[in-house]
mmCIF file of C-alpha atoms and ligand atoms in Angstrom:
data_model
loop_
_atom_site.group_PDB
_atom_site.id
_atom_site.type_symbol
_atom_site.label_atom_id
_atom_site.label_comp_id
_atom_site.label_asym_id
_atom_site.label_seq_id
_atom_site.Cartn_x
_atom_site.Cartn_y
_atom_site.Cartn_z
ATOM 1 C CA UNK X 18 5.319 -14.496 2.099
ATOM 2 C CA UNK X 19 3.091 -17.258 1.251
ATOM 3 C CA UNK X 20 -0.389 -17.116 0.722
ATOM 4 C CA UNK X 21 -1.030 -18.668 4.227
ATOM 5 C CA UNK X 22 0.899 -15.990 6.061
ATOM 6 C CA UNK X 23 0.209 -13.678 4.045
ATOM 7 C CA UNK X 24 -3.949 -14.084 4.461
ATOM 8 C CA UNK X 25 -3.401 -14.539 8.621
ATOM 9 C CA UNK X 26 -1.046 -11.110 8.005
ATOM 10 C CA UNK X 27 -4.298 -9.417 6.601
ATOM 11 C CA UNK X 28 -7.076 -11.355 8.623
ATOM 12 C CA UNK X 29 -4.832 -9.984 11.752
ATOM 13 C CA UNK X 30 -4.531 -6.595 10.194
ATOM 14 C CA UNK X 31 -8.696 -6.724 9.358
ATOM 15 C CA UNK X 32 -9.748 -7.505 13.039
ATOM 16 C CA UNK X 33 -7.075 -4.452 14.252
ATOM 17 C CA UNK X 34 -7.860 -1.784 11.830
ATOM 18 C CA UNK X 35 -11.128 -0.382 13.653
ATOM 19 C CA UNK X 36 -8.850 0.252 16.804
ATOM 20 C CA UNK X 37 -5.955 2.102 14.629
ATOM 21 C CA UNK X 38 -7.184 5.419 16.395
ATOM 22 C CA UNK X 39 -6.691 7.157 13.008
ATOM 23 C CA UNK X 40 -8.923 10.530 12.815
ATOM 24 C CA UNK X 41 -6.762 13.392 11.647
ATOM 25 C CA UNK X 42 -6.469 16.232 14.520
ATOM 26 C CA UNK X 43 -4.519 19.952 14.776
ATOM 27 C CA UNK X 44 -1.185 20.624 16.570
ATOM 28 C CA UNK X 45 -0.518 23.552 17.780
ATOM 29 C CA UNK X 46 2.950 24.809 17.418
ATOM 30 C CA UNK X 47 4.376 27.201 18.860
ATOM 31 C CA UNK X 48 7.802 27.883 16.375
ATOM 32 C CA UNK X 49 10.193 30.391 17.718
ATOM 33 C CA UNK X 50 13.202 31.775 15.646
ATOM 34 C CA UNK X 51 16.116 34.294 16.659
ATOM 35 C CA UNK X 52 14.718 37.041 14.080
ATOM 36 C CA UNK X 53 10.847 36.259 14.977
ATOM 37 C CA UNK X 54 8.898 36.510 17.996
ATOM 38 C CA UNK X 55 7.431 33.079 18.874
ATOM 39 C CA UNK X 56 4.267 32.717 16.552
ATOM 40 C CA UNK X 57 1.537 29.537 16.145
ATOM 41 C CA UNK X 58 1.638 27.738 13.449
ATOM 42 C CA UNK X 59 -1.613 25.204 12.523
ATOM 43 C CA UNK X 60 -0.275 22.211 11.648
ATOM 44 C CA UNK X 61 -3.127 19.655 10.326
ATOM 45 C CA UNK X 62 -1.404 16.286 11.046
ATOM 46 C CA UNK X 63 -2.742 12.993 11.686
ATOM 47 C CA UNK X 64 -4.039 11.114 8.705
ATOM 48 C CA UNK X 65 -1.443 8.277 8.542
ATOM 49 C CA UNK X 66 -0.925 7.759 5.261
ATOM 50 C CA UNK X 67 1.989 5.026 4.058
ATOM 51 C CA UNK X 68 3.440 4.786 0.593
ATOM 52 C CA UNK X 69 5.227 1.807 -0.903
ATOM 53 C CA UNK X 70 6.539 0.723 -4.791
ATOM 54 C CA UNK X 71 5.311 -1.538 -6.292
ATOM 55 C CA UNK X 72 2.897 -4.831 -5.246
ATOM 56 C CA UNK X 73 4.599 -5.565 -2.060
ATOM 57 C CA UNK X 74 4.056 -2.232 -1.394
ATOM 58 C CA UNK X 75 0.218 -3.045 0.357
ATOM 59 C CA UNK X 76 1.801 -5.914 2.216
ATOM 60 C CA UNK X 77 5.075 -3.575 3.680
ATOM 61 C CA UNK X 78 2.179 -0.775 4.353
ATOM 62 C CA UNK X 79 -0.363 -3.018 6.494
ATOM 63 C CA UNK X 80 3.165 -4.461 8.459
ATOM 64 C CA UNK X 81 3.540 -0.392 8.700
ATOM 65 C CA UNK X 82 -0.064 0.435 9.852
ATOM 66 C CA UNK X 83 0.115 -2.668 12.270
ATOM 67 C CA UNK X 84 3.634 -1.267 13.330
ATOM 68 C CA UNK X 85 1.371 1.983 13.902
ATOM 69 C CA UNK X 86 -1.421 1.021 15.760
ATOM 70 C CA UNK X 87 0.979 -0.987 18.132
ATOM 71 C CA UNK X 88 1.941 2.459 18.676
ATOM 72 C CA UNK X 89 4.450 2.964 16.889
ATOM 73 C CA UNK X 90 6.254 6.205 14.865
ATOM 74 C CA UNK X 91 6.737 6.716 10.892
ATOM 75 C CA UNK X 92 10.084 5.201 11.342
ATOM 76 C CA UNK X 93 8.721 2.008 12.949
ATOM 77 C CA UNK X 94 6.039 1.937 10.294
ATOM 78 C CA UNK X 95 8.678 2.035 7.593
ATOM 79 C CA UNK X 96 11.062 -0.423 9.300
ATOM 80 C CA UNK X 97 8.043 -2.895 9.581
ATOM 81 C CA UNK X 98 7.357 -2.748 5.976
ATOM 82 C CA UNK X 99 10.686 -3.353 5.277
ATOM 83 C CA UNK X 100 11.334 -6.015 7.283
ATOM 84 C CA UNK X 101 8.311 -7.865 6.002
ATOM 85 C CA UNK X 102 9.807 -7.361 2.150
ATOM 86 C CA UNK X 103 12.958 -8.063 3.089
ATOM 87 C CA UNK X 104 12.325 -11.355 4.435
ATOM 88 C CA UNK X 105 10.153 -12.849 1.497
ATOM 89 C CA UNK X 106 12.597 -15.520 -0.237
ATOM 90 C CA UNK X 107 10.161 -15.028 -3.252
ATOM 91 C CA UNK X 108 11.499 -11.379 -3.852
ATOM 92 C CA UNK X 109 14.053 -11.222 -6.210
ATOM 93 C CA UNK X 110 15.138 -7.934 -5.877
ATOM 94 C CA UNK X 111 15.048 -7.287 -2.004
ATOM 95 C CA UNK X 112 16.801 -9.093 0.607
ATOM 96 C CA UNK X 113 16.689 -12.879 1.250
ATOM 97 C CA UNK X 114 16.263 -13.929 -2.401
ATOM 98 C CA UNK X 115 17.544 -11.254 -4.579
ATOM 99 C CA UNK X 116 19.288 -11.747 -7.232
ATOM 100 C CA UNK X 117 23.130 -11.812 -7.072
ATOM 101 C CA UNK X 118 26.079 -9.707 -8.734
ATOM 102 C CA UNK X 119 27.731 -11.813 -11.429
ATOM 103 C CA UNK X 120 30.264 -13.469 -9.034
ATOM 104 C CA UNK X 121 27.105 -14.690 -6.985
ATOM 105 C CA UNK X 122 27.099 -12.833 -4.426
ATOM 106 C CA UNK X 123 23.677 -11.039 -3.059
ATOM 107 C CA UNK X 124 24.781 -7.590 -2.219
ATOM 108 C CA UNK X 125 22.046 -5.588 -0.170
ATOM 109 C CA UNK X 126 21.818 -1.718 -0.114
ATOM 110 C CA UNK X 127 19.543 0.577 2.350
ATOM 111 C CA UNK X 128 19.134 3.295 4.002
ATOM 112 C CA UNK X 129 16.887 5.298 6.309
ATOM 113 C CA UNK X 130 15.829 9.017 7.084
ATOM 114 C CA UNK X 131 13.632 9.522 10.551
ATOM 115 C CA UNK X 132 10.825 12.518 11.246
ATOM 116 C CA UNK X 133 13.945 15.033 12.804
ATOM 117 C CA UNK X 134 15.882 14.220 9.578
ATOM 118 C CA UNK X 135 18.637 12.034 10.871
ATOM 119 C CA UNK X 136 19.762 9.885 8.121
ATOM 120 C CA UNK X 137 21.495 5.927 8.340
ATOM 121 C CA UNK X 138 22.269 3.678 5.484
ATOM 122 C CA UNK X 139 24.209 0.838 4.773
ATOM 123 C CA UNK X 140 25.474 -0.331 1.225
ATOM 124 C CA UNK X 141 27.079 -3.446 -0.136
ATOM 125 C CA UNK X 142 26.435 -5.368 2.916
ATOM 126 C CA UNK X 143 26.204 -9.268 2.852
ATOM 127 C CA UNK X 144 24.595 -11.754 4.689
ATOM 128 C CA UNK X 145 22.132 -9.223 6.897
ATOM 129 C CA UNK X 146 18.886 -10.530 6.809
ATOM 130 C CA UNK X 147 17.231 -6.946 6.968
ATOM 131 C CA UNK X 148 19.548 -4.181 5.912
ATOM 132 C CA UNK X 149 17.119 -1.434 6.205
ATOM 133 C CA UNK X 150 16.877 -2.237 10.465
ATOM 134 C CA UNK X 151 20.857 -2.122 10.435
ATOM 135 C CA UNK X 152 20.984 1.165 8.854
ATOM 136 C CA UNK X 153 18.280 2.520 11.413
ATOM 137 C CA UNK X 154 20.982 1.055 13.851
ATOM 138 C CA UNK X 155 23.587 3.042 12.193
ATOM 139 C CA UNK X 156 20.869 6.251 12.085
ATOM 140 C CA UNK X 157 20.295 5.539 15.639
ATOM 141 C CA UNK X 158 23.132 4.034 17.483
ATOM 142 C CA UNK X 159 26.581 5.999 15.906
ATOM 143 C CA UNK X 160 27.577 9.096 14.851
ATOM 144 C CA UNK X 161 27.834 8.067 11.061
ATOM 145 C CA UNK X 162 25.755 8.247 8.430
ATOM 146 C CA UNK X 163 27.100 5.253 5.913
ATOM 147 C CA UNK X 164 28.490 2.035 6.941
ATOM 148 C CA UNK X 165 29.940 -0.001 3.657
ATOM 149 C CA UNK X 166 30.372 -3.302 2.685
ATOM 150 C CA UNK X 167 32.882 -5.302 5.814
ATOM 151 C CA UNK X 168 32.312 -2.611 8.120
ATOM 152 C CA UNK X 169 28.756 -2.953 7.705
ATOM 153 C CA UNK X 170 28.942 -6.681 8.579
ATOM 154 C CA UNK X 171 31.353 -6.399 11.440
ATOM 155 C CA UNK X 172 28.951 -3.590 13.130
ATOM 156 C CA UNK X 173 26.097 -6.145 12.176
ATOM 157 C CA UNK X 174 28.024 -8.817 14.520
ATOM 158 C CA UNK X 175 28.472 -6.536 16.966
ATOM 159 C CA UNK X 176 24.752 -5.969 17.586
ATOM 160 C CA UNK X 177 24.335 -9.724 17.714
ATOM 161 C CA UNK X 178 22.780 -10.099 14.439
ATOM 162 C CA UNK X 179 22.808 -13.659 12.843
ATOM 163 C CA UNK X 180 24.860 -14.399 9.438
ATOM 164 C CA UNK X 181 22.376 -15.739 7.096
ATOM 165 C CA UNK X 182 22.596 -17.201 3.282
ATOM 166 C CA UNK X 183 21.006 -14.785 1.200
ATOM 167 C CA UNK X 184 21.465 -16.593 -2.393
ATOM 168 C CA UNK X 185 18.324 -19.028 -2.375
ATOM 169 C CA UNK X 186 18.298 -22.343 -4.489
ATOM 170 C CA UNK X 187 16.032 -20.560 -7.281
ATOM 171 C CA UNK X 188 18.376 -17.207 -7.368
ATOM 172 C CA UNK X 189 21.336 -19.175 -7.378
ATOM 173 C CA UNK X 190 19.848 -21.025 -10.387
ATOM 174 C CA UNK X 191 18.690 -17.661 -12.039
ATOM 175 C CA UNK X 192 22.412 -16.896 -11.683
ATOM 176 C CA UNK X 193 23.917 -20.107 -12.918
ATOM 177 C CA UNK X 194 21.273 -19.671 -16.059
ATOM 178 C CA UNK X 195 22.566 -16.166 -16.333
ATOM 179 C CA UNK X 196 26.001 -17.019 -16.579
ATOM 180 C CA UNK X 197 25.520 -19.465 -19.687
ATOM 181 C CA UNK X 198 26.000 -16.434 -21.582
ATOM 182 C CA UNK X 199 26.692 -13.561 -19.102
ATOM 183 C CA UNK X 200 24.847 -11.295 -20.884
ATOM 184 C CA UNK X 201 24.841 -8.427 -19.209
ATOM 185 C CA UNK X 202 21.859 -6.222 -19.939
ATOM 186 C CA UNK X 203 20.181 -4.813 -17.252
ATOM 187 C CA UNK X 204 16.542 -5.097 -17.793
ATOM 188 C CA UNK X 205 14.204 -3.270 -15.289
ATOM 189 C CA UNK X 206 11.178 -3.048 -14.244
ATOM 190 C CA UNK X 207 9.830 -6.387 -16.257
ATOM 191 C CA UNK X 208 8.872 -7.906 -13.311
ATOM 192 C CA UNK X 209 6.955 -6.759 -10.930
ATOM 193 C CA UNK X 210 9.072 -6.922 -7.596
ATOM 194 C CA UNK X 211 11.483 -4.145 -7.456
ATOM 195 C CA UNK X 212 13.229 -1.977 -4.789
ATOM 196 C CA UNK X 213 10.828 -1.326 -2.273
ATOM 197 C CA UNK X 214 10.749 2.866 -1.301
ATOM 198 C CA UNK X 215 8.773 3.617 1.758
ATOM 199 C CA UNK X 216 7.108 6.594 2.835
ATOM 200 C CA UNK X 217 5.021 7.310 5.750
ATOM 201 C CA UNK X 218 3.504 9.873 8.039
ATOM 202 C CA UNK X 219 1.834 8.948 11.621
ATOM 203 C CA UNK X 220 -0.712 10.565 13.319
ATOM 204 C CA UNK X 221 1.025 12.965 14.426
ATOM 205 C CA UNK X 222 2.569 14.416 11.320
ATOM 206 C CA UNK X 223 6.057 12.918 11.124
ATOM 207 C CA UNK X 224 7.301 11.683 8.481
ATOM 208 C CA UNK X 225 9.860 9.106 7.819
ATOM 209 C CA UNK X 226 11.396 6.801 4.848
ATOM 210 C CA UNK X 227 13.453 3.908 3.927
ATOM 211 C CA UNK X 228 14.356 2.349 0.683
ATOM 212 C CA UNK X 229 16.129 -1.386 0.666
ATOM 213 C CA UNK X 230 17.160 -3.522 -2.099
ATOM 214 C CA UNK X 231 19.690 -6.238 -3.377
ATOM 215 C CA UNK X 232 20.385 -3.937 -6.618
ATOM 216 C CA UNK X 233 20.651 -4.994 -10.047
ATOM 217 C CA UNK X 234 20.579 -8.374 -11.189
ATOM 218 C CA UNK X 235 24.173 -9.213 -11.936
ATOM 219 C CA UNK X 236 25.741 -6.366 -11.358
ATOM 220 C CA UNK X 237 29.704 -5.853 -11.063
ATOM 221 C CA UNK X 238 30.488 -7.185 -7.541
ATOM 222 C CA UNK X 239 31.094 -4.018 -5.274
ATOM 223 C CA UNK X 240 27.930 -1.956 -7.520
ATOM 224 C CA UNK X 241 26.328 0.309 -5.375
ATOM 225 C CA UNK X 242 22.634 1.795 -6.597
ATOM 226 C CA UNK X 243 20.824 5.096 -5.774
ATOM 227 C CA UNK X 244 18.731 3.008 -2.865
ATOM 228 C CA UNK X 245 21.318 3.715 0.144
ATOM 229 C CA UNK X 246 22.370 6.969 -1.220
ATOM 230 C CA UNK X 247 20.560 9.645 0.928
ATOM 231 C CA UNK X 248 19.309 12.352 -1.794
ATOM 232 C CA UNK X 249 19.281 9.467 -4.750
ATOM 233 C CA UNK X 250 17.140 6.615 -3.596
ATOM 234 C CA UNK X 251 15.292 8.296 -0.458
ATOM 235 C CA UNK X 252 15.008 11.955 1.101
ATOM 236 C CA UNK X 253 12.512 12.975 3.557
ATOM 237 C CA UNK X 254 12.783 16.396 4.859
ATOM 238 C CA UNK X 255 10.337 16.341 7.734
ATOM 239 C CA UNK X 256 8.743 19.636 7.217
ATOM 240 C CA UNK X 257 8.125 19.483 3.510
ATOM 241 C CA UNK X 258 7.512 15.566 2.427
ATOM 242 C CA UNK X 259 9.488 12.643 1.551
ATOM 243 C CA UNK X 260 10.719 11.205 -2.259
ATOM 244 C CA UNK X 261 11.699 7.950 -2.930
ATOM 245 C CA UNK X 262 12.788 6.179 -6.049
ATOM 246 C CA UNK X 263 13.248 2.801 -7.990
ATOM 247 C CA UNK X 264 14.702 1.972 -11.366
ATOM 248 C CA UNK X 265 18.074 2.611 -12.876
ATOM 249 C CA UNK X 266 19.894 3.623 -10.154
ATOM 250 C CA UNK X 267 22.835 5.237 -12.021
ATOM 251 C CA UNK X 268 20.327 7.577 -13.842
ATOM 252 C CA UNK X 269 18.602 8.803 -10.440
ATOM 253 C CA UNK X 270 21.854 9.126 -8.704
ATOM 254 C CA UNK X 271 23.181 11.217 -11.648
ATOM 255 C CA UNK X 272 19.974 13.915 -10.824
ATOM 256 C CA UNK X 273 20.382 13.547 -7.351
ATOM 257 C CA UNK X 274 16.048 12.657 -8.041
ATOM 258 C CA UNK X 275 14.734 12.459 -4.293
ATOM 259 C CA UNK X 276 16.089 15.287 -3.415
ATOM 260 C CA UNK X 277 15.362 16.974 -6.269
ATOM 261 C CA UNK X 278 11.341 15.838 -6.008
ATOM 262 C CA UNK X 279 11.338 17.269 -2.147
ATOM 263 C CA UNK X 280 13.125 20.705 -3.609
ATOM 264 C CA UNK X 281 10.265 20.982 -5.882
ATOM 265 C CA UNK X 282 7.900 20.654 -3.482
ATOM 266 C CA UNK X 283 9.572 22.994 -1.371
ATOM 267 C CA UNK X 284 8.839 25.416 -4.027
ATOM 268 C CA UNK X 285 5.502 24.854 -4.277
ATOM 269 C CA UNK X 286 5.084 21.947 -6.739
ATOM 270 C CA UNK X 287 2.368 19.177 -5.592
ATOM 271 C CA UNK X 288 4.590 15.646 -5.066
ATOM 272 C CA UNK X 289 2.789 14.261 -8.503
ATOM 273 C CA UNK X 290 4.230 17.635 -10.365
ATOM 274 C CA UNK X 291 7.798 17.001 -8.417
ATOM 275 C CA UNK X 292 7.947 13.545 -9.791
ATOM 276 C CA UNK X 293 7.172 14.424 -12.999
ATOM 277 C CA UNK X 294 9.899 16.902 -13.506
ATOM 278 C CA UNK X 295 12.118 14.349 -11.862
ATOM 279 C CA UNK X 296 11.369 12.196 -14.417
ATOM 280 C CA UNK X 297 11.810 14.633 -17.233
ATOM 281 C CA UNK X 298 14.904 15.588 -15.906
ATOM 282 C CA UNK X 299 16.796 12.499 -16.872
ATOM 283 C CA UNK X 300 14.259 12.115 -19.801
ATOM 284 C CA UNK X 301 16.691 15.595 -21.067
ATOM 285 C CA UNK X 302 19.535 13.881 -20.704
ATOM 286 C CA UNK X 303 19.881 10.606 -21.074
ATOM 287 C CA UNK X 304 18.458 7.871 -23.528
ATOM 288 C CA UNK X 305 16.059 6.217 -21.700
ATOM 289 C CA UNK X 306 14.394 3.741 -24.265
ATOM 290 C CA UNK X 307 15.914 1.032 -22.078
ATOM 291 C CA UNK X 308 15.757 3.094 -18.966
ATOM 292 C CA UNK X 309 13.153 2.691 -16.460
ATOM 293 C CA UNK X 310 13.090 5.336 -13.367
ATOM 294 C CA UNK X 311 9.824 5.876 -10.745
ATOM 295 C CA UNK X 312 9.590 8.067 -8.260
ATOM 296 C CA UNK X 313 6.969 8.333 -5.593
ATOM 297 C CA UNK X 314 6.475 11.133 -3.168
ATOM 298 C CA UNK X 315 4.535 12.189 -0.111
ATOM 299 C CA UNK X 316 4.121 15.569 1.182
ATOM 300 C CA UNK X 317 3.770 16.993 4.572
ATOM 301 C CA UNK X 318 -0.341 17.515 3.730
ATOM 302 C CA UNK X 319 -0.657 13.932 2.936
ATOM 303 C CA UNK X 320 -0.668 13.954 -0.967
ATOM 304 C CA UNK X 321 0.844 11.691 -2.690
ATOM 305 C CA UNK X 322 2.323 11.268 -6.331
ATOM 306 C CA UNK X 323 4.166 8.922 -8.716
ATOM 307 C CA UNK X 324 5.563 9.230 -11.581
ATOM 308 C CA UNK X 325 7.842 6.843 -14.058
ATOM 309 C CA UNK X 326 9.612 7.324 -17.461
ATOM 310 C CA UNK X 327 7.924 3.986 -19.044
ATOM 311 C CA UNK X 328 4.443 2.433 -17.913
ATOM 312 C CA UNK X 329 4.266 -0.865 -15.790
ATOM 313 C CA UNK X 330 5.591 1.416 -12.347
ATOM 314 C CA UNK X 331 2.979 0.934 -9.711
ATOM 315 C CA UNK X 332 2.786 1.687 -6.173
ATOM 316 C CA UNK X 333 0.580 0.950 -3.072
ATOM 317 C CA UNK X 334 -1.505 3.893 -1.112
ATOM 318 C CA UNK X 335 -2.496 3.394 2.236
ATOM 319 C CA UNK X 336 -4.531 5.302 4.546
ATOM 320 C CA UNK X 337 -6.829 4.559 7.898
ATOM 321 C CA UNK X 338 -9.378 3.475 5.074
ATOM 322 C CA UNK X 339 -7.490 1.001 3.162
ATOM 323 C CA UNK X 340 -5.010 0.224 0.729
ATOM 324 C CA UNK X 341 -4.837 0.174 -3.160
ATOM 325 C CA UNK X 342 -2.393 -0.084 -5.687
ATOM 326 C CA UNK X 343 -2.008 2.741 -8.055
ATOM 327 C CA UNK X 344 -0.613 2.096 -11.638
ATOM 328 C CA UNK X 345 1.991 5.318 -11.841
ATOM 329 C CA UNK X 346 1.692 7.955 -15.043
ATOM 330 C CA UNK X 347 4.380 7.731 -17.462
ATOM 331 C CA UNK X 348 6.392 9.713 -20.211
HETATM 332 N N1 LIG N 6 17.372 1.335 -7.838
HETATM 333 C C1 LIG N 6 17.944 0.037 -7.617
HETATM 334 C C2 LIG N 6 19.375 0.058 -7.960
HETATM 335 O O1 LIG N 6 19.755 0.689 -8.931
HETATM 336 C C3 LIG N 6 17.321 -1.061 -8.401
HETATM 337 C C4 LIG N 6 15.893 -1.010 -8.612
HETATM 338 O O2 LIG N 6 15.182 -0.184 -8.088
HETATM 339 O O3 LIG N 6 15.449 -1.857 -9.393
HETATM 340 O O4 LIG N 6 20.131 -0.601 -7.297
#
């Protein structure tokens, strides 16, 4: 996004925010269970709260807080923030503009998980302009979960969704640079525009994620990361909080991380404390002095946490009263 659209984005966003509607309120609900009479549970929902790695993350979370006060849900909040990532050519690690594999091919990965904890995803998908809406299609509109690589693109088609050149003249000369010596060591997290993990709750206390990326930069054509692996890059169990991650993706998929953060929680740890046992986790077992892994979690309350093995990780907060960027803890 250029700095033109970008400033109209937030001027827009500015001149909105005081009718976002955002004041937290109580649901009542009434839970009933074959072994328990029906019983009330207090629910305090309704302090939106969006979470997002990295920079782009305050630009995908006012898209998602405009997405909200348009009336939409966590899962139109997340697509919107998305979408607007996925579309800057600048990016070279999300959509339009990510790097390629080492054949030169962009290779996009995403996936999805809504407030009732239906799931979509889509992996090794090319030429789809926004990868994380197809998967919501996929979440949405079939009875699968996963749609892979040519199967991905032919269900694309079928929706009516345009074909569009991913590799951009300045990743395409990245690549042709790159393969002067086709070194290949993957180096993460130097640059500051990585995966982008969402997480959001509305006002109403649902909670949804998404997580979309082009991968690593040169990877073996037909690499698939932790970002469209439900568990790995992204799990949001609606009554407990969401985890997301970004990094290494073969180290997070290896400790199943998202899933492990939301586990922890479960059991009582706050989302910071989950991440940071995430992180430790492959810390144990793995060399990780060239290994960068973050994860980032929200909880069902409305905390929020992030944690990464090596410093630089940062991620972007967002509430009814404004966004900031939070540089993660490390080690
Ligand atoms: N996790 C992504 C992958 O391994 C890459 C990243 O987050 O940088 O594909």
């Amino acid at each position: 996004m250029g700095n033109t659209s970008r400033r109209s984005f937030l001027q827009k966003l500015a001149a909105t925010g005081a009718t976002l509607g955002l004041s937290p309120w109580t649901l009542n609900t009434m839970l009933a269970s074959e072994s328990n009479a029906p019983r009330v549970q207090t629910v305090t929902a309704g302090q939106a709260t969006m979470l997002s790695t990295w920079n782009h993350g305050i630009e995908a979370n006012a898209a998602g807080f405009l997405a909200l006060q348009q009336g939409g849900t966590a899962m139109d909040m997340i697509e919107a923030g998305a979408r607007l990532v996925e579309a800057d050519a600048t990016g070279l690690s999300v959509g339009i503009g990510g790097l390629p594999d080492r054949d030169g091919h962009v290779t996009l990965d995403a996936c999805c998980m809504d407030h009732t904890g239906n799931a979509g995803s889509v992996c090794f998908v090319q030429g789809v302009l926004h990868p994380l809406s197809l998967a919501r299609k996929v979440m949405e509109e079939t009875p699968h979960v996963m749609l892979a690589g040519a199967g991905a693109e032919q269900y694309a088609r079928e929706l009516g969704i345009d074909q569009v050149e991913l590799l951009t003249d300045v990743s395409r000369r990245a690549w042709e640079e790159w393969r002067k010596t086709s070194d290949y060591k993957p180096v993460i997290n130097i640059e500051n525009h990585d995966t982008i993990g969402l997480l959001a709750m509305d006002n109403q206390g649902r909670m949804a994620g998404g997580c979309t990326t082009s991968g690593l930069a040169y990877k073996m054509h037909g690499r698939v990361g932790d970002s469209p692996i439900l568990g790995a890059g992204l799990f949001v169990d609606p009554e407990i909080g969401g985890a997301t991650a970004t990094g290494l993706g073969e180290a997070v998929m290896k400790t199943v991380g998202s899933f492990l953060v939301v586990e922890l929680m479960r059991q009582g740890r706050s989302p910071q404390a989950a991440c940071e046992e995430a992180v430790h986790r492959i810390m144990d077992r793995m060399p990780t002095d060239d290994l960068q892994v973050g994860y980032l979690a929200l909880s069902r309350s409305g905390e929020a946490g992030g944690h990464a093995i090596h410093g630089g990780f940062n991620y972007a907060l967002t509430t009814a009263d404004g966004g900031s960027l939070i540089d993660a803890t490390h080690g």
